[in-house]
Coordinates of N, CA and C in Angstrom, one line a residue:
Chain H
D1 N -44.9 -42.9 11.9 CA -44.6 -42.6 10.4 C -43.4 -42.0 10.0
T2 N -43.0 -42.7 8.8 CA -41.6 -42.3 8.6 C -41.7 -40.9 7.6
A3 N -40.9 -40.1 8.2 CA -40.7 -38.7 7.6 C -40.2 -38.6 6.4
V4 N -39.0 -39.1 6.2 CA -38.2 -38.9 5.1 C -37.5 -40.5 4.6
S5 N -38.0 -41.2 3.7 CA -37.7 -42.5 3.6 C -37.0 -42.6 2.2
Q6 N -36.3 -43.8 2.1 CA -35.0 -44.1 1.2 C -35.4 -45.4 0.9
T7 N -35.1 -45.8 -0.4 CA -35.0 -47.1 -1.0 C -34.1 -47.4 -2.0
P8 N -33.1 -48.3 -2.2 CA -33.0 -49.3 -1.0 C -32.1 -48.7 0.2
K9 N -31.8 -49.6 1.2 CA -31.0 -49.1 2.3 C -29.9 -49.5 2.0
Y10 N -29.6 -50.5 1.2 CA -28.2 -51.0 0.7 C -28.1 -51.2 -0.8
L11 N -27.0 -51.0 -1.5 CA -27.1 -51.3 -2.8 C -25.6 -51.6 -3.4
V12 N -25.5 -53.0 -3.6 CA -24.4 -53.3 -3.9 C -24.6 -53.7 -5.5
T13 N -23.4 -53.0 -6.5 CA -23.6 -53.2 -7.8 C -22.0 -53.2 -8.3
Q14 N -21.9 -53.6 -9.6 CA -20.9 -53.5 -10.6 C -20.5 -52.3 -11.4
M15 N -19.6 -52.1 -11.2 CA -18.9 -50.9 -12.0 C -19.4 -50.9 -13.5
G16 N -19.8 -49.7 -13.9 CA -20.5 -49.6 -15.3 C -22.0 -49.7 -15.4
N17 N -22.6 -50.3 -14.3 CA -23.9 -50.4 -14.0 C -24.7 -49.2 -13.7
D18 N -26.0 -48.9 -14.0 CA -27.0 -48.0 -13.8 C -27.8 -48.3 -12.7
K19 N -28.0 -47.5 -11.7 CA -28.9 -47.5 -10.5 C -29.4 -46.3 -10.2
S20 N -30.6 -46.6 -9.5 CA -31.5 -45.5 -9.0 C -31.8 -45.6 -7.5
I21 N -31.9 -44.5 -6.5 CA -32.2 -44.4 -5.4 C -33.5 -43.6 -5.2
K22 N -34.3 -44.1 -4.5 CA -35.9 -43.0 -4.2 C -35.7 -42.5 -3.1
C23 N -36.5 -41.4 -2.9 CA -36.7 -40.7 -1.7 C -38.1 -40.2 -1.9
E24 N -38.8 -40.2 -0.5 CA -40.1 -40.0 -0.3 C -40.0 -39.1 0.8
Q25 N -40.9 -37.8 0.9 CA -41.1 -37.3 2.2 C -42.7 -37.1 2.4
N26 N -43.0 -37.3 3.6 CA -44.4 -37.2 4.0 C -44.7 -35.8 4.7
L27 N -43.9 -35.0 4.8 CA -43.9 -33.8 5.5 C -44.6 -32.7 5.0
G28 N -44.7 -32.7 3.9 CA -45.3 -31.7 2.7 C -44.4 -30.4 2.7
H29 N -43.1 -30.9 2.6 CA -42.1 -29.8 2.4 C -41.8 -29.5 0.8
D30 N -41.3 -28.2 1.0 CA -41.2 -27.8 -0.7 C -40.0 -28.1 -1.2
T31 N -39.0 -28.5 -0.4 CA -37.5 -28.6 -0.9 C -36.6 -29.6 -0.6
M32 N -36.2 -30.5 -1.1 CA -35.6 -31.7 -1.1 C -34.0 -31.8 -1.4
Y33 N -33.4 -32.7 -1.0 CA -31.9 -32.5 -1.3 C -31.3 -33.8 -1.3
W34 N -30.3 -33.8 -2.1 CA -29.2 -34.9 -1.9 C -27.8 -34.6 -1.7
Y35 N -27.4 -35.4 -0.6 CA -26.2 -35.3 0.0 C -25.4 -36.6 0.0
K36 N -24.1 -36.6 -0.3 CA -23.1 -37.6 -0.4 C -22.3 -37.6 1.0
Q37 N -22.2 -38.8 1.5 CA -21.2 -38.9 2.8 C -20.1 -39.9 2.2
D38 N -19.1 -39.4 2.2 CA -17.8 -40.1 1.9 C -17.4 -41.2 2.8
S39 N -16.4 -42.0 2.6 CA -15.7 -42.9 3.7 C -15.3 -42.3 4.9
K40 N -15.1 -41.3 4.6 CA -14.4 -40.3 5.9 C -15.4 -39.7 6.5
K41 N -16.6 -40.0 6.3 CA -17.8 -39.0 6.9 C -18.1 -37.9 6.5
F42 N -17.4 -37.2 5.6 CA -17.8 -35.8 5.0 C -19.1 -36.0 4.4
L43 N -19.7 -35.0 4.6 CA -21.0 -34.6 4.0 C -20.9 -33.7 3.2
K44 N -21.4 -33.7 1.8 CA -21.5 -32.7 0.9 C -22.7 -33.0 0.1
I45 N -23.5 -31.6 -0.2 CA -24.6 -31.3 -0.9 C -24.1 -31.7 -2.2
M46 N -25.1 -32.6 -3.2 CA -25.1 -32.6 -4.5 C -26.2 -31.8 -5.1
F47 N -27.5 -32.1 -4.9 CA -28.5 -31.4 -5.5 C -29.5 -31.1 -4.5
S48 N -30.5 -29.7 -4.9 CA -31.6 -29.2 -4.2 C -32.6 -29.0 -5.0
Y49 N -33.7 -29.3 -4.9 CA -35.0 -29.2 -5.6 C -36.1 -28.4 -4.8
N50 N -36.5 -27.4 -5.3 CA -37.6 -26.8 -4.7 C -39.0 -26.9 -5.6
N51 N -39.8 -27.2 -4.9 CA -41.2 -27.4 -6.1 C -40.7 -28.1 -7.4
K52 N -40.2 -29.2 -7.3 CA -39.8 -29.8 -8.5 C -38.8 -29.1 -9.4
E53 N -38.3 -28.0 -8.9 CA -37.3 -27.3 -9.9 C -35.8 -27.5 -9.3
L54 N -34.9 -27.8 -10.3 CA -33.6 -27.7 -9.4 C -33.1 -26.3 -9.3
I55 N -32.6 -26.4 -7.9 CA -32.0 -25.1 -7.3 C -30.7 -25.2 -7.2
I56 N -30.0 -26.2 -6.7 CA -28.7 -26.5 -6.8 C -28.1 -27.6 -7.2
N57 N -26.9 -27.5 -8.2 CA -26.4 -28.9 -8.7 C -25.0 -28.6 -8.4
E58 N -24.4 -29.3 -7.3 CA -22.9 -28.7 -6.9 C -21.8 -29.1 -7.4
T59 N -21.5 -29.0 -8.7 CA -20.5 -29.7 -9.6 C -20.4 -31.1 -9.3
V60 N -21.7 -32.0 -9.6 CA -21.8 -33.2 -9.2 C -21.6 -33.8 -11.0
P61 N -21.1 -34.9 -11.2 CA -21.0 -35.0 -12.6 C -22.1 -35.5 -13.2
N62 N -22.1 -35.5 -14.6 CA -23.7 -35.5 -15.1 C -23.9 -36.8 -15.4
R63 N -23.1 -37.7 -14.8 CA -23.8 -39.3 -14.8 C -24.7 -39.5 -13.5
F64 N -24.7 -38.3 -12.8 CA -26.0 -38.5 -11.6 C -26.9 -37.6 -12.3
S65 N -28.3 -37.8 -12.1 CA -29.4 -37.2 -12.3 C -30.6 -37.3 -11.5
P66 N -30.8 -36.3 -11.1 CA -31.8 -36.3 -10.1 C -32.8 -35.9 -10.9
K67 N -34.2 -36.4 -10.2 CA -35.6 -36.4 -11.0 C -36.5 -36.1 -9.7
S68 N -37.4 -35.3 -10.0 CA -38.4 -35.1 -9.1 C -39.8 -35.1 -9.6
P69 N -40.5 -36.1 -9.7 CA -42.0 -36.3 -10.3 C -42.9 -35.4 -9.6
D70 N -42.5 -35.2 -8.5 CA -43.8 -34.2 -7.6 C -42.8 -34.0 -6.5
K71 N -43.5 -32.9 -5.9 CA -42.7 -32.3 -4.7 C -42.3 -33.5 -3.2
A72 N -43.1 -34.3 -3.4 CA -42.7 -35.4 -2.4 C -41.7 -36.4 -2.8
H73 N -41.2 -36.7 -3.9 CA -40.3 -37.3 -4.5 C -38.9 -36.7 -5.0
L74 N -37.9 -37.3 -4.6 CA -36.5 -37.2 -5.4 C -35.9 -38.2 -5.5
N75 N -35.6 -38.5 -6.9 CA -34.9 -39.9 -7.2 C -33.8 -39.3 -7.4
L76 N -32.6 -40.4 -7.2 CA -31.1 -40.1 -7.9 C -30.8 -41.3 -8.7
H77 N -30.8 -41.0 -9.9 CA -30.2 -42.0 -10.8 C -28.8 -41.7 -11.3
I78 N -28.2 -42.9 -11.2 CA -26.8 -42.9 -11.7 C -26.1 -43.6 -12.6
N79 N -25.6 -43.0 -13.8 CA -25.3 -43.9 -14.9 C -23.8 -44.5 -14.6
S80 N -23.5 -45.5 -15.4 CA -21.9 -45.8 -15.5 C -21.3 -45.6 -14.2
L81 N -21.6 -46.3 -13.0 CA -21.2 -46.3 -11.8 C -19.7 -46.5 -11.6
E82 N -19.2 -45.8 -10.9 CA -17.5 -46.0 -10.6 C -17.2 -46.3 -9.2
L83 N -15.9 -46.9 -9.3 CA -15.5 -47.1 -7.8 C -15.8 -46.2 -6.8
G84 N -15.4 -44.7 -7.3 CA -15.5 -43.6 -6.5 C -16.6 -43.1 -6.1
D85 N -17.8 -44.0 -6.5 CA -19.3 -43.4 -6.4 C -19.9 -44.2 -5.0
S86 N -18.8 -45.1 -4.6 CA -19.3 -45.9 -3.2 C -19.5 -44.8 -2.2
A87 N -20.3 -44.7 -1.5 CA -20.7 -44.0 -0.5 C -22.1 -44.0 0.0
V88 N -22.5 -43.2 1.3 CA -23.6 -43.3 1.7 C -24.5 -42.2 1.1
Y89 N -25.7 -41.9 0.4 CA -26.3 -40.9 0.0 C -27.6 -40.4 0.8
F90 N -27.6 -39.3 1.5 CA -28.7 -38.8 2.2 C -29.6 -38.3 1.5
C91 N -31.1 -38.4 1.6 CA -32.0 -37.5 1.3 C -32.4 -36.7 2.2
A92 N -32.8 -35.5 1.9 CA -33.2 -34.5 2.8 C -34.4 -33.7 2.6
S93 N -35.3 -32.9 3.6 CA -36.1 -32.0 2.9 C -36.3 -31.2 4.1
S94 N -36.9 -30.0 3.7 CA -36.8 -28.8 4.5 C -38.2 -28.1 4.2
P95 N -39.1 -27.4 4.9 CA -40.3 -26.8 4.7 C -40.1 -25.6 3.7
Q96 N -38.8 -25.0 3.9 CA -38.5 -23.7 2.9 C -37.0 -23.5 3.0
N97 N -36.8 -23.0 2.2 CA -35.2 -22.8 1.8 C -34.6 -22.0 3.3
G98 N -33.5 -22.6 3.6 CA -32.9 -22.1 4.8 C -33.2 -22.4 6.2
N99 N -34.2 -23.4 6.0 CA -34.6 -23.7 7.4 C -34.1 -25.3 7.9
E100 N -34.5 -25.7 8.5 CA -33.7 -27.1 9.3 C -34.0 -28.3 8.3
Q101 N -33.2 -29.0 8.1 CA -33.6 -30.0 7.2 C -33.7 -31.5 7.9
F102 N -34.6 -32.4 7.5 CA -34.9 -33.9 8.1 C -34.3 -34.7 6.9
F103 N -33.2 -35.4 7.7 CA -32.5 -36.6 6.6 C -33.1 -37.7 6.8
G104 N -33.3 -38.7 5.6 CA -33.6 -39.8 5.6 C -32.2 -40.9 6.4
P105 N -32.9 -42.2 6.2 CA -31.8 -43.1 6.8 C -30.7 -43.5 6.0
G106 N -30.5 -42.9 4.7 CA -29.3 -43.2 4.1 C -29.5 -44.3 3.2
T107 N -28.8 -44.3 1.9 CA -28.3 -45.7 1.2 C -27.0 -45.6 1.0
R108 N -26.7 -47.0 1.3 CA -25.5 -47.2 1.4 C -24.9 -47.9 0.0
L109 N -24.4 -47.2 -0.8 CA -24.2 -47.7 -2.3 C -22.6 -48.4 -2.3
T110 N -22.4 -49.6 -2.7 CA -21.2 -50.0 -2.7 C -20.7 -50.5 -4.1
V111 N -19.9 -50.2 -4.9 CA -19.6 -50.4 -6.2 C -18.3 -51.0 -6.4
L112 N -18.5 -52.3 -6.8 CA -17.3 -53.3 -6.8 C -16.7 -53.5 -8.5
Chain Q
A1 N -17.5 -17.9 0.8 CA -18.1 -19.2 0.6 C -18.3 -19.4 2.1
Q2 N -19.2 -20.2 2.3 CA -19.6 -20.4 3.8 C -18.7 -22.0 4.2
S3 N -18.2 -22.0 5.3 CA -17.5 -23.4 5.8 C -17.8 -23.4 7.2
V4 N -17.4 -24.8 7.5 CA -17.6 -25.2 9.0 C -16.2 -26.1 9.5
T5 N -15.6 -25.6 10.4 CA -14.6 -26.4 11.1 C -14.8 -26.8 12.2
Q6 N -14.5 -28.1 12.6 CA -14.4 -28.7 13.6 C -13.3 -29.2 14.0
P7 N -12.6 -28.5 15.0 CA -11.2 -29.0 14.9 C -10.7 -30.3 16.0
D8 N -11.7 -30.7 16.5 CA -11.6 -32.0 17.2 C -12.2 -33.2 16.3
I9 N -11.2 -33.9 15.9 CA -11.9 -35.3 14.8 C -12.3 -36.4 16.0
H10 N -11.5 -36.6 17.1 CA -12.0 -37.6 18.2 C -12.2 -37.1 19.6
I11 N -13.0 -37.2 20.4 CA -13.0 -37.2 21.7 C -13.7 -38.1 22.5
T12 N -12.7 -38.5 23.6 CA -13.4 -39.5 24.6 C -13.5 -38.9 26.1
V13 N -14.9 -39.1 26.4 CA -15.1 -38.5 28.2 C -15.6 -39.6 28.6
S14 N -15.8 -39.4 29.9 CA -16.1 -40.6 31.0 C -17.6 -40.4 30.6
E15 N -18.4 -41.5 31.1 CA -19.9 -41.4 31.5 C -19.9 -40.3 32.7
G16 N -21.1 -39.5 32.5 CA -21.2 -38.5 33.6 C -20.4 -37.1 33.6
A17 N -19.2 -37.3 32.9 CA -18.6 -35.8 32.6 C -19.1 -34.8 31.9
S18 N -18.6 -33.5 31.8 CA -19.4 -32.8 30.9 C -18.4 -32.7 29.4
L19 N -19.2 -32.2 28.5 CA -18.8 -32.2 27.0 C -19.1 -31.0 26.6
E20 N -17.9 -30.4 25.6 CA -17.8 -29.2 24.8 C -17.2 -30.0 23.6
L21 N -18.0 -29.8 22.5 CA -17.6 -30.0 21.1 C -17.5 -28.7 20.4
R22 N -16.6 -28.3 19.7 CA -16.2 -27.1 19.2 C -16.5 -27.2 17.6
C23 N -16.8 -26.1 17.5 CA -17.5 -25.5 16.1 C -17.0 -24.0 15.7
N24 N -16.5 -23.8 14.6 CA -16.3 -22.5 14.2 C -16.7 -22.5 12.6
Y25 N -17.4 -21.3 12.2 CA -18.0 -21.3 10.9 C -17.4 -19.9 10.2
S26 N -17.7 -19.9 9.1 CA -17.3 -18.8 8.3 C -18.7 -18.6 7.4
Y27 N -19.1 -17.3 7.5 CA -20.3 -17.1 6.6 C -20.4 -15.5 6.6
G28 N -20.9 -15.3 5.3 CA -21.0 -13.6 5.1 C -22.0 -12.9 5.8
A29 N -23.4 -13.4 6.2 CA -24.1 -12.7 6.8 C -24.6 -13.4 8.3
T30 N -25.8 -13.4 8.5 CA -26.2 -13.8 9.9 C -26.3 -15.3 9.6
P31 N -25.7 -16.4 10.1 CA -25.8 -17.8 9.8 C -27.0 -18.4 10.5
Y32 N -27.5 -19.4 9.7 CA -28.2 -20.5 10.6 C -27.2 -21.4 10.7
L33 N -27.3 -21.9 11.9 CA -26.3 -22.9 12.6 C -27.1 -24.3 13.3
F34 N -26.6 -25.5 12.9 CA -27.1 -26.6 13.1 C -26.2 -27.6 13.8
W35 N -26.6 -28.5 14.8 CA -25.8 -29.6 15.2 C -26.7 -30.6 14.9
Y36 N -26.0 -31.8 14.2 CA -26.9 -33.0 14.0 C -25.7 -34.0 14.5
V37 N -26.7 -35.2 15.1 CA -25.9 -36.5 15.5 C -26.1 -37.6 14.6
Q38 N -25.1 -38.4 14.3 CA -25.5 -39.5 13.8 C -24.6 -40.8 14.5
S39 N -25.5 -41.6 15.1 CA -25.3 -43.1 15.5 C -24.8 -43.8 14.4
P40 N -24.0 -44.7 14.8 CA -23.5 -45.8 13.8 C -24.5 -46.5 12.8
G41 N -24.4 -46.3 11.6 CA -25.3 -46.9 10.3 C -26.6 -46.4 10.4
Q42 N -26.6 -45.0 11.1 CA -27.9 -44.4 10.9 C -27.9 -43.0 10.1
G43 N -29.3 -42.4 10.1 CA -29.1 -41.3 9.6 C -28.7 -40.0 10.4
L44 N -29.1 -38.9 10.1 CA -28.7 -37.5 10.8 C -30.2 -37.3 11.5
Q45 N -29.8 -36.9 13.0 CA -31.0 -36.5 13.8 C -30.4 -35.0 14.1
L46 N -31.4 -34.0 14.1 CA -31.2 -32.4 14.4 C -31.2 -32.5 16.0
L47 N -30.2 -32.0 16.6 CA -30.1 -31.7 17.7 C -30.6 -30.5 18.4
L48 N -30.1 -29.4 17.5 CA -30.5 -28.2 17.9 C -30.1 -27.4 16.8
K49 N -30.7 -25.7 16.8 CA -30.4 -24.9 15.7 C -30.7 -23.3 16.3
Y50 N -30.0 -22.6 15.5 CA -29.8 -21.2 15.9 C -30.0 -20.3 14.5
F51 N -31.5 -19.6 14.7 CA -31.4 -18.7 13.3 C -31.5 -17.4 14.2
S52 N -31.9 -17.1 14.9 CA -31.8 -15.9 15.7 C -32.1 -15.5 17.1
G53 N -32.1 -14.6 17.6 CA -32.6 -14.5 19.0 C -31.8 -14.9 20.2
D54 N -32.1 -15.5 20.9 CA -31.3 -15.8 22.3 C -30.2 -16.7 21.9
T55 N -28.9 -16.3 22.4 CA -27.7 -17.0 21.6 C -27.4 -18.2 22.0
L56 N -28.3 -18.5 23.5 CA -28.1 -19.8 23.8 C -29.3 -20.9 23.5
V57 N -29.0 -21.8 22.9 CA -30.3 -22.6 22.4 C -30.1 -24.1 23.1
Q58 N -31.4 -24.3 23.3 CA -31.5 -25.7 24.2 C -31.9 -26.8 22.9
G59 N -31.5 -27.9 23.4 CA -31.6 -29.0 22.0 C -32.3 -30.1 22.9
I60 N -32.5 -31.2 22.3 CA -32.8 -32.6 22.6 C -31.8 -33.0 23.3
K61 N -32.3 -34.2 24.1 CA -31.4 -35.2 24.6 C -30.4 -34.2 25.7
G62 N -30.7 -33.3 26.1 CA -30.1 -32.5 27.2 C -28.9 -31.8 26.7
F63 N -28.8 -31.5 25.4 CA -27.6 -30.6 24.8 C -28.1 -29.4 24.7
E64 N -27.2 -28.2 24.8 CA -27.3 -27.1 24.3 C -26.1 -26.4 23.7
A65 N -26.1 -25.1 23.0 CA -25.0 -24.6 22.3 C -25.4 -23.3 22.5
E66 N -23.9 -22.6 22.2 CA -24.1 -21.2 22.4 C -23.5 -20.2 20.8
F67 N -24.3 -19.7 20.4 CA -23.5 -18.8 19.3 C -23.0 -17.5 19.9
K68 N -21.7 -17.4 19.3 CA -20.9 -16.4 19.8 C -20.4 -15.8 18.6
R69 N -21.2 -14.7 17.9 CA -20.9 -13.9 16.7 C -19.2 -13.5 16.9
S70 N -18.8 -13.0 17.8 CA -17.1 -12.5 18.1 C -16.5 -13.5 17.8
Q71 N -16.7 -14.9 18.1 CA -15.6 -15.8 18.1 C -16.2 -16.7 16.7
S72 N -17.0 -16.7 16.0 CA -17.6 -17.2 15.1 C -17.5 -18.5 15.2
S73 N -18.3 -18.9 16.6 CA -18.4 -20.0 17.1 C -19.7 -20.6 17.4
F74 N -19.8 -21.9 17.5 CA -21.2 -22.5 18.0 C -21.1 -23.7 18.5
N75 N -20.4 -23.5 19.8 CA -20.1 -24.7 20.3 C -21.4 -25.6 20.8
L76 N -21.0 -26.9 20.9 CA -22.4 -27.8 21.7 C -21.7 -28.4 22.9
R77 N -22.9 -28.2 23.9 CA -22.2 -28.7 25.3 C -23.3 -29.6 25.9
K78 N -22.8 -30.3 26.8 CA -23.8 -31.3 27.8 C -23.3 -31.3 29.3
P79 N -23.9 -31.1 29.9 CA -23.1 -31.2 31.6 C -22.9 -32.5 31.9
S80 N -23.6 -33.4 31.4 CA -23.3 -34.8 32.0 C -23.7 -35.9 30.9
V81 N -22.7 -36.8 30.5 CA -22.9 -37.4 29.1 C -22.7 -38.8 29.4
H82 N -23.9 -39.6 28.7 CA -24.5 -40.7 28.7 C -23.6 -41.6 27.9
W83 N -23.7 -42.9 28.2 CA -23.1 -43.9 27.3 C -23.6 -43.9 26.0
S84 N -24.9 -43.6 25.9 CA -25.7 -43.6 24.5 C -25.5 -42.3 23.9
D85 N -24.4 -41.4 24.2 CA -24.3 -40.2 23.5 C -23.1 -40.4 22.4
A86 N -22.5 -41.6 22.5 CA -21.4 -42.1 21.8 C -21.7 -41.9 20.4
A87 N -21.3 -41.1 19.6 CA -21.9 -41.1 17.9 C -21.0 -40.0 17.5
E88 N -21.4 -39.6 16.2 CA -20.6 -38.8 15.5 C -21.7 -37.5 15.3
Y89 N -20.8 -36.4 15.6 CA -21.6 -35.1 15.5 C -21.1 -33.9 14.7
F90 N -22.1 -33.4 14.0 CA -21.8 -32.5 12.9 C -22.3 -31.1 13.3
C91 N -21.7 -30.4 13.0 CA -22.0 -29.1 13.0 C -22.3 -28.2 11.5
A92 N -23.1 -27.7 11.2 CA -23.6 -27.3 9.7 C -24.0 -25.8 9.7
V93 N -23.8 -25.1 8.6 CA -24.2 -23.7 8.7 C -25.1 -23.8 7.6
G94 N -26.3 -23.0 7.4 CA -26.9 -22.9 6.3 C -27.4 -21.8 5.7
S95 N -27.2 -21.7 4.4 CA -27.4 -20.4 3.9 C -29.0 -20.2 3.5
T96 N -29.2 -18.9 3.2 CA -30.6 -18.4 3.0 C -30.9 -18.2 1.6
G97 N -32.2 -18.0 1.3 CA -32.3 -17.5 -0.2 C -32.8 -19.0 -0.9
T98 N -32.9 -18.6 -2.3 CA -33.2 -19.5 -3.1 C -32.4 -20.9 -3.0
A99 N -31.3 -20.7 -3.1 CA -30.3 -21.7 -3.5 C -29.7 -22.0 -1.8
S100 N -30.7 -22.6 -1.1 CA -30.1 -23.0 0.3 C -29.6 -24.2 0.3
K101 N -28.5 -24.3 1.1 CA -27.9 -25.7 1.4 C -26.9 -25.5 2.9
L102 N -27.1 -26.9 3.0 CA -26.3 -26.9 4.6 C -24.3 -27.2 4.1
T103 N -23.7 -26.6 4.9 CA -22.5 -26.7 4.7 C -22.0 -27.6 6.0
F104 N -21.5 -28.9 6.1 CA -21.2 -29.4 7.2 C -19.6 -29.4 7.5
G105 N -19.5 -29.3 8.7 CA -18.2 -29.6 9.0 C -17.7 -31.2 9.0
T106 N -16.5 -31.5 9.4 CA -16.0 -32.7 8.9 C -16.5 -33.8 10.0
G107 N -16.9 -33.3 11.3 CA -17.5 -34.3 12.4 C -16.6 -34.2 13.5
T108 N -17.4 -34.7 14.5 CA -16.5 -34.9 15.9 C -16.9 -36.5 16.3
R109 N -16.1 -37.4 16.4 CA -16.6 -38.6 16.8 C -16.7 -38.4 18.5
L110 N -17.5 -38.9 18.9 CA -17.5 -38.9 20.5 C -17.6 -40.2 21.2
Q111 N -16.4 -40.7 21.7 CA -16.4 -42.0 22.2 C -16.7 -41.7 24.1
V112 N -17.5 -42.7 24.6 CA -17.9 -42.4 26.1 C -17.4 -43.9 26.7
T113 N -16.6 -43.7 27.8 CA -16.0 -44.6 28.6 C -16.8 -44.6 29.8
L114 N -17.0 -46.0 30.3 CA -17.7 -46.2 31.2 C -17.1 -46.4 32.6

């Protein structure tokens, strides 16, 4: 069973488009996260949700809007995509704040 | 603010040789420390973690790490490297409390020669 899953795995799109990435965890965790890994492999947190409530918004442009319909899902919607948004986006979850995080397989977004 | 430094961008070792990957952190309180591994095109897998207690922690795949508060370090070691260990290794420090997040180092790429 996949613990943290993301769809799609690859996403190729044109500048200016709007796209969404979905994340689901079946671990029963309360906290979920989105991280961005750039072309130099640097990982940086974007958002954190705890029980559907936004906890962390790490100075991400407001073109990025996370949505958590329930505590098992955290989706990421991106408006007006830019070239600089090209990256690998990782979803993660943890049983509680401060504990180890379990990562999804990543979604490679390429903006042309 | 918390931060992590991994001084070595790229390390090459021979299969069977020992390995040490360096990690230094900055955090105002007792840190939660992690090592993750990322194989090419894959997600991140947790190797080991330190929360408290014994400063030498054992992880999966034969890895261990030692927390040294005096040096603000959490170096990763393995006595004998296998070719399958070739990957990117990330050290991370985790904050506690409601606004918890992982702050990652820039990673160390491990290459294993046969």
